[in-house]
PDB file of C-alpha atoms in Angstrom:
ATOM      1  CA  UNK A   1      17.955 -18.977   0.829  1.00  0.00           C
ATOM      2  CA  UNK A   2      20.521 -16.814   2.584  1.00  0.00           C
ATOM      3  CA  UNK A   3      20.383 -15.785   6.194  1.00  0.00           C
ATOM      4  CA  UNK A   4      22.566 -13.141   7.839  1.00  0.00           C
ATOM      5  CA  UNK A   5      24.106 -14.822  10.860  1.00  0.00           C
ATOM      6  CA  UNK A   6      25.692 -11.734  12.453  1.00  0.00           C
ATOM      7  CA  UNK A   7      22.539  -9.617  12.774  1.00  0.00           C
ATOM      8  CA  UNK A   8      24.487  -6.402  12.198  1.00  0.00           C
ATOM      9  CA  UNK A   9      24.173  -6.126   8.426  1.00  0.00           C
ATOM     10  CA  UNK A  10      27.625  -7.597   7.822  1.00  0.00           C
ATOM     11  CA  UNK A  11      28.169  -9.746   4.748  1.00  0.00           C
ATOM     12  CA  UNK A  12      28.691 -12.973   6.683  1.00  0.00           C
ATOM     13  CA  UNK A  13      25.867 -15.102   5.279  1.00  0.00           C
ATOM     14  CA  UNK A  14      24.968 -18.763   5.451  1.00  0.00           C
ATOM     15  CA  UNK A  15      22.898 -20.653   2.893  1.00  0.00           C
ATOM     16  CA  UNK A  16      19.566 -22.015   4.045  1.00  0.00           C
ATOM     17  CA  UNK A  17      19.421 -25.840   4.215  1.00  0.00           C
ATOM     18  CA  UNK A  18      18.923 -27.518   0.847  1.00  0.00           C
ATOM     19  CA  UNK A  19      20.373 -24.690  -1.253  1.00  0.00           C
ATOM     20  CA  UNK A  20      23.777 -24.403  -2.907  1.00  0.00           C
ATOM     21  CA  UNK A  21      25.678 -21.271  -3.880  1.00  0.00           C
ATOM     22  CA  UNK A  22      24.135 -19.858  -7.117  1.00  0.00           C
ATOM     23  CA  UNK A  23      21.032 -22.129  -6.963  1.00  0.00           C
ATOM     24  CA  UNK A  24      17.871 -20.851  -8.622  1.00  0.00           C
ATOM     25  CA  UNK A  25      15.352 -20.667  -5.777  1.00  0.00           C
ATOM     26  CA  UNK A  26      12.161 -20.758  -7.857  1.00  0.00           C
ATOM     27  CA  UNK A  27      10.303 -18.391  -5.544  1.00  0.00           C
ATOM     28  CA  UNK A  28       7.366 -17.792  -7.942  1.00  0.00           C
ATOM     29  CA  UNK A  29       6.792 -21.549  -8.231  1.00  0.00           C
ATOM     30  CA  UNK A  30       7.281 -22.091  -4.487  1.00  0.00           C
ATOM     31  CA  UNK A  31       4.562 -19.499  -3.863  1.00  0.00           C
ATOM     32  CA  UNK A  32       2.246 -21.091  -6.463  1.00  0.00           C
ATOM     33  CA  UNK A  33       2.756 -24.558  -4.957  1.00  0.00           C
ATOM     34  CA  UNK A  34       2.236 -23.218  -1.417  1.00  0.00           C
ATOM     35  CA  UNK A  35      -1.043 -21.605  -2.481  1.00  0.00           C
ATOM     36  CA  UNK A  36      -2.098 -24.869  -4.137  1.00  0.00           C
ATOM     37  CA  UNK A  37      -1.307 -26.736  -0.905  1.00  0.00           C
ATOM     38  CA  UNK A  38      -3.428 -24.162   0.892  1.00  0.00           C
ATOM     39  CA  UNK A  39      -6.482 -25.040  -1.205  1.00  0.00           C
ATOM     40  CA  UNK A  40      -6.104 -22.814  -4.273  1.00  0.00           C
ATOM     41  CA  UNK A  41      -6.449 -24.260  -7.788  1.00  0.00           C
ATOM     42  CA  UNK A  42      -3.316 -23.640  -9.857  1.00  0.00           C
ATOM     43  CA  UNK A  43      -4.884 -23.433 -13.326  1.00  0.00           C
ATOM     44  CA  UNK A  44      -2.153 -21.997 -15.543  1.00  0.00           C
ATOM     45  CA  UNK A  45       1.296 -20.510 -15.702  1.00  0.00           C
ATOM     46  CA  UNK A  46       1.675 -17.632 -18.144  1.00  0.00           C
ATOM     47  CA  UNK A  47       5.035 -16.369 -19.335  1.00  0.00           C
ATOM     48  CA  UNK A  48       5.530 -12.599 -19.454  1.00  0.00           C
ATOM     49  CA  UNK A  49       8.145 -12.269 -22.205  1.00  0.00           C
ATOM     50  CA  UNK A  50      10.016  -8.971 -21.853  1.00  0.00           C
ATOM     51  CA  UNK A  51      11.613  -7.948 -25.157  1.00  0.00           C
ATOM     52  CA  UNK A  52      13.440  -5.141 -23.304  1.00  0.00           C
ATOM     53  CA  UNK A  53      14.584  -6.736 -20.009  1.00  0.00           C
ATOM     54  CA  UNK A  54      16.800  -4.997 -17.486  1.00  0.00           C
ATOM     55  CA  UNK A  55      20.458  -5.656 -18.304  1.00  0.00           C
ATOM     56  CA  UNK A  56      22.327  -7.967 -15.943  1.00  0.00           C
ATOM     57  CA  UNK A  57      26.054  -8.150 -15.345  1.00  0.00           C
ATOM     58  CA  UNK A  58      26.047 -11.955 -15.207  1.00  0.00           C
ATOM     59  CA  UNK A  59      28.413 -13.915 -17.433  1.00  0.00           C
ATOM     60  CA  UNK A  60      27.649 -17.488 -16.348  1.00  0.00           C
ATOM     61  CA  UNK A  61      23.970 -17.616 -17.403  1.00  0.00           C
ATOM     62  CA  UNK A  62      21.545 -15.916 -19.803  1.00  0.00           C
ATOM     63  CA  UNK A  63      19.891 -12.587 -19.017  1.00  0.00           C
ATOM     64  CA  UNK A  64      16.411 -13.226 -17.672  1.00  0.00           C
ATOM     65  CA  UNK A  65      13.774 -11.920 -20.088  1.00  0.00           C
ATOM     66  CA  UNK A  66      10.603 -13.431 -18.568  1.00  0.00           C
ATOM     67  CA  UNK A  67       8.505 -13.616 -15.437  1.00  0.00           C
ATOM     68  CA  UNK A  68       5.605 -15.836 -14.414  1.00  0.00           C
ATOM     69  CA  UNK A  69       1.954 -14.944 -14.018  1.00  0.00           C
ATOM     70  CA  UNK A  70      -0.181 -17.595 -12.346  1.00  0.00           C
ATOM     71  CA  UNK A  71      -3.900 -18.126 -12.848  1.00  0.00           C
ATOM     72  CA  UNK A  72      -5.193 -19.284  -9.471  1.00  0.00           C
ATOM     73  CA  UNK A  73      -8.741 -19.848  -8.294  1.00  0.00           C
ATOM     74  CA  UNK A  74     -10.294 -20.548  -4.908  1.00  0.00           C
ATOM     75  CA  UNK A  75     -12.827 -22.907  -6.492  1.00  0.00           C
ATOM     76  CA  UNK A  76     -13.013 -25.478  -9.267  1.00  0.00           C
ATOM     77  CA  UNK A  77     -15.470 -23.317 -11.224  1.00  0.00           C
ATOM     78  CA  UNK A  78     -14.682 -19.630 -11.618  1.00  0.00           C
ATOM     79  CA  UNK A  79     -15.431 -16.643 -13.853  1.00  0.00           C
ATOM     80  CA  UNK A  80     -13.138 -16.384 -16.878  1.00  0.00           C
ATOM     81  CA  UNK A  81     -14.104 -14.307 -19.925  1.00  0.00           C
ATOM     82  CA  UNK A  82     -11.731 -15.581 -22.616  1.00  0.00           C
ATOM     83  CA  UNK A  83     -13.425 -13.453 -25.287  1.00  0.00           C
ATOM     84  CA  UNK A  84     -12.577 -10.262 -23.394  1.00  0.00           C
ATOM     85  CA  UNK A  85      -8.882 -10.924 -23.855  1.00  0.00           C
ATOM     86  CA  UNK A  86      -8.735 -12.458 -27.321  1.00  0.00           C
ATOM     87  CA  UNK A  87      -5.836 -11.636 -29.603  1.00  0.00           C
ATOM     88  CA  UNK A  88      -5.522 -11.329 -33.379  1.00  0.00           C
ATOM     89  CA  UNK A  89      -5.196 -14.677 -35.134  1.00  0.00           C
ATOM     90  CA  UNK A  90      -1.929 -15.467 -36.893  1.00  0.00           C
ATOM     91  CA  UNK A  91      -3.324 -17.567 -39.723  1.00  0.00           C
ATOM     92  CA  UNK A  92      -6.182 -16.238 -41.852  1.00  0.00           C
ATOM     93  CA  UNK A  93      -8.957 -18.629 -42.796  1.00  0.00           C
ATOM     94  CA  UNK A  94      -8.074 -20.931 -45.663  1.00  0.00           C
ATOM     95  CA  UNK A  95      -4.317 -20.940 -45.144  1.00  0.00           C
ATOM     96  CA  UNK A  96      -2.303 -24.042 -44.414  1.00  0.00           C
ATOM     97  CA  UNK A  97      -1.822 -22.827 -40.836  1.00  0.00           C
ATOM     98  CA  UNK A  98      -5.595 -22.687 -40.327  1.00  0.00           C
ATOM     99  CA  UNK A  99      -5.932 -26.203 -41.831  1.00  0.00           C
ATOM    100  CA  UNK A 100      -8.951 -25.187 -43.844  1.00  0.00           C
ATOM    101  CA  UNK A 101     -10.033 -25.556 -47.423  1.00  0.00           C
ATOM    102  CA  UNK A 102      -9.330 -22.956 -50.081  1.00  0.00           C
ATOM    103  CA  UNK A 103     -12.980 -23.197 -51.255  1.00  0.00           C
ATOM    104  CA  UNK A 104     -14.299 -22.283 -47.785  1.00  0.00           C
ATOM    105  CA  UNK A 105     -11.692 -19.544 -47.445  1.00  0.00           C
ATOM    106  CA  UNK A 106     -13.138 -17.924 -50.570  1.00  0.00           C
ATOM    107  CA  UNK A 107     -16.440 -17.370 -48.722  1.00  0.00           C
ATOM    108  CA  UNK A 108     -16.082 -13.991 -47.010  1.00  0.00           C
ATOM    109  CA  UNK A 109     -16.513 -13.992 -43.224  1.00  0.00           C
ATOM    110  CA  UNK A 110     -16.592 -17.788 -42.871  1.00  0.00           C
ATOM    111  CA  UNK A 111     -14.067 -19.847 -40.966  1.00  0.00           C
ATOM    112  CA  UNK A 112     -12.294 -22.264 -43.288  1.00  0.00           C
ATOM    113  CA  UNK A 113     -12.115 -25.012 -40.640  1.00  0.00           C
ATOM    114  CA  UNK A 114     -15.023 -27.439 -40.965  1.00  0.00           C
ATOM    115  CA  UNK A 115     -17.171 -28.602 -39.254  1.00  0.00           C
ATOM    116  CA  UNK A 116     -17.427 -25.368 -37.262  1.00  0.00           C
ATOM    117  CA  UNK A 117     -19.011 -23.260 -40.054  1.00  0.00           C
ATOM    118  CA  UNK A 118     -18.892 -20.163 -37.924  1.00  0.00           C
ATOM    119  CA  UNK A 119     -18.008 -16.603 -38.786  1.00  0.00           C
ATOM    120  CA  UNK A 120     -14.297 -16.023 -38.491  1.00  0.00           C
ATOM    121  CA  UNK A 121     -13.567 -12.633 -36.964  1.00  0.00           C
ATOM    122  CA  UNK A 122      -9.766 -12.862 -37.112  1.00  0.00           C
ATOM    123  CA  UNK A 123      -9.403 -13.306 -33.333  1.00  0.00           C
ATOM    124  CA  UNK A 124      -8.257 -16.300 -31.292  1.00  0.00           C
ATOM    125  CA  UNK A 125      -7.934 -17.454 -27.696  1.00  0.00           C
ATOM    126  CA  UNK A 126      -4.999 -15.704 -26.004  1.00  0.00           C
ATOM    127  CA  UNK A 127      -1.830 -17.807 -25.802  1.00  0.00           C
ATOM    128  CA  UNK A 128       0.206 -18.496 -22.653  1.00  0.00           C
ATOM    129  CA  UNK A 129       3.240 -16.402 -23.652  1.00  0.00           C
ATOM    130  CA  UNK A 130       2.566 -12.653 -23.531  1.00  0.00           C
ATOM    131  CA  UNK A 131       5.118 -10.328 -25.116  1.00  0.00           C
ATOM    132  CA  UNK A 132       4.799  -6.981 -23.352  1.00  0.00           C
ATOM    133  CA  UNK A 133       7.564  -4.385 -23.132  1.00  0.00           C
ATOM    134  CA  UNK A 134       8.453  -2.916 -19.778  1.00  0.00           C
ATOM    135  CA  UNK A 135       7.660   0.775 -19.351  1.00  0.00           C
ATOM    136  CA  UNK A 136       9.559   3.481 -17.449  1.00  0.00           C
ATOM    137  CA  UNK A 137       7.948   4.797 -14.284  1.00  0.00           C
ATOM    138  CA  UNK A 138       8.564   8.302 -12.930  1.00  0.00           C
ATOM    139  CA  UNK A 139       7.964   7.298  -9.302  1.00  0.00           C
ATOM    140  CA  UNK A 140      10.420   5.650  -6.927  1.00  0.00           C
ATOM    141  CA  UNK A 141       9.196   2.139  -7.725  1.00  0.00           C
ATOM    142  CA  UNK A 142      11.376   0.446 -10.368  1.00  0.00           C
ATOM    143  CA  UNK A 143       9.561  -2.888 -10.853  1.00  0.00           C
ATOM    144  CA  UNK A 144       6.133  -1.807 -12.059  1.00  0.00           C
ATOM    145  CA  UNK A 145       3.895  -3.907 -14.268  1.00  0.00           C
ATOM    146  CA  UNK A 146       2.997  -2.214 -17.560  1.00  0.00           C
ATOM    147  CA  UNK A 147      -0.745  -1.607 -17.991  1.00  0.00           C
ATOM    148  CA  UNK A 148      -0.753  -3.817 -21.134  1.00  0.00           C
ATOM    149  CA  UNK A 149       0.223  -6.758 -18.907  1.00  0.00           C
ATOM    150  CA  UNK A 150      -2.439  -6.143 -16.260  1.00  0.00           C
ATOM    151  CA  UNK A 151      -5.364  -5.302 -18.565  1.00  0.00           C
ATOM    152  CA  UNK A 152      -6.002  -8.826 -19.968  1.00  0.00           C
ATOM    153  CA  UNK A 153      -5.985 -10.271 -16.439  1.00  0.00           C
ATOM    154  CA  UNK A 154      -8.646  -7.814 -15.282  1.00  0.00           C
ATOM    155  CA  UNK A 155     -10.721  -8.209 -18.463  1.00  0.00           C
ATOM    156  CA  UNK A 156     -10.806 -12.010 -18.202  1.00  0.00           C
ATOM    157  CA  UNK A 157     -11.134 -12.300 -14.440  1.00  0.00           C
ATOM    158  CA  UNK A 158     -13.732  -9.674 -13.592  1.00  0.00           C
ATOM    159  CA  UNK A 159     -17.022  -8.266 -14.796  1.00  0.00           C
ATOM    160  CA  UNK A 160     -17.629  -4.526 -15.286  1.00  0.00           C
ATOM    161  CA  UNK A 161     -18.263  -2.989 -11.890  1.00  0.00           C
ATOM    162  CA  UNK A 162     -16.416  -5.722  -9.952  1.00  0.00           C
ATOM    163  CA  UNK A 163     -13.898  -4.832  -7.265  1.00  0.00           C
ATOM    164  CA  UNK A 164     -10.362  -5.972  -8.137  1.00  0.00           C
ATOM    165  CA  UNK A 165      -8.059  -6.757  -5.212  1.00  0.00           C
ATOM    166  CA  UNK A 166      -4.316  -6.376  -5.750  1.00  0.00           C
ATOM    167  CA  UNK A 167      -2.551  -7.611  -2.597  1.00  0.00           C
ATOM    168  CA  UNK A 168       0.791  -6.482  -4.042  1.00  0.00           C
ATOM    169  CA  UNK A 169      -0.343  -2.939  -4.869  1.00  0.00           C
ATOM    170  CA  UNK A 170       3.147  -1.501  -5.304  1.00  0.00           C
ATOM    171  CA  UNK A 171       2.904   1.640  -7.423  1.00  0.00           C
ATOM    172  CA  UNK A 172      -0.771   1.152  -8.266  1.00  0.00           C
ATOM    173  CA  UNK A 173      -0.617  -0.015 -11.899  1.00  0.00           C
ATOM    174  CA  UNK A 174      -3.607  -2.319 -11.361  1.00  0.00           C
ATOM    175  CA  UNK A 175      -5.656   0.504  -9.840  1.00  0.00           C
ATOM    176  CA  UNK A 176      -4.930   2.713 -12.839  1.00  0.00           C
TER     177      UNK A 176
END
């Protein structure tokens, strides 16, 4: 949103049209909307919650502790293996949170939620807020993605043996 008008690296800057001083630009969303306009399907926004965010010296807003991950597809139908990225369930079968019956919960290995009558393995579909701590990196790159953030994306979006393209390779966390 800022453009340097002097061309010599001086601090004389002018705001781009439509932006005010201290405006949030929304660059991740602008990119997602631009890709959607270009034919991509914007299927989901996922919040990467960082319990240990980088400190900020700001005093007129909260410290940012999240980033966005977007699920985009080039076609309406696409490969997505939700079972490969399941997470442990919060509510065991038969509890109020699972909305099941106590009688069904007493049957070992059975989901308490009728009419499904399936074996409950304690796992559930991954939610859209992922709490993953940032990790230090010994290289020169300071904004790396932790492997625990990248792994579910690769598991759900590719089959074993597939080639995974990371156009923003950076330090190579995805390749690892």
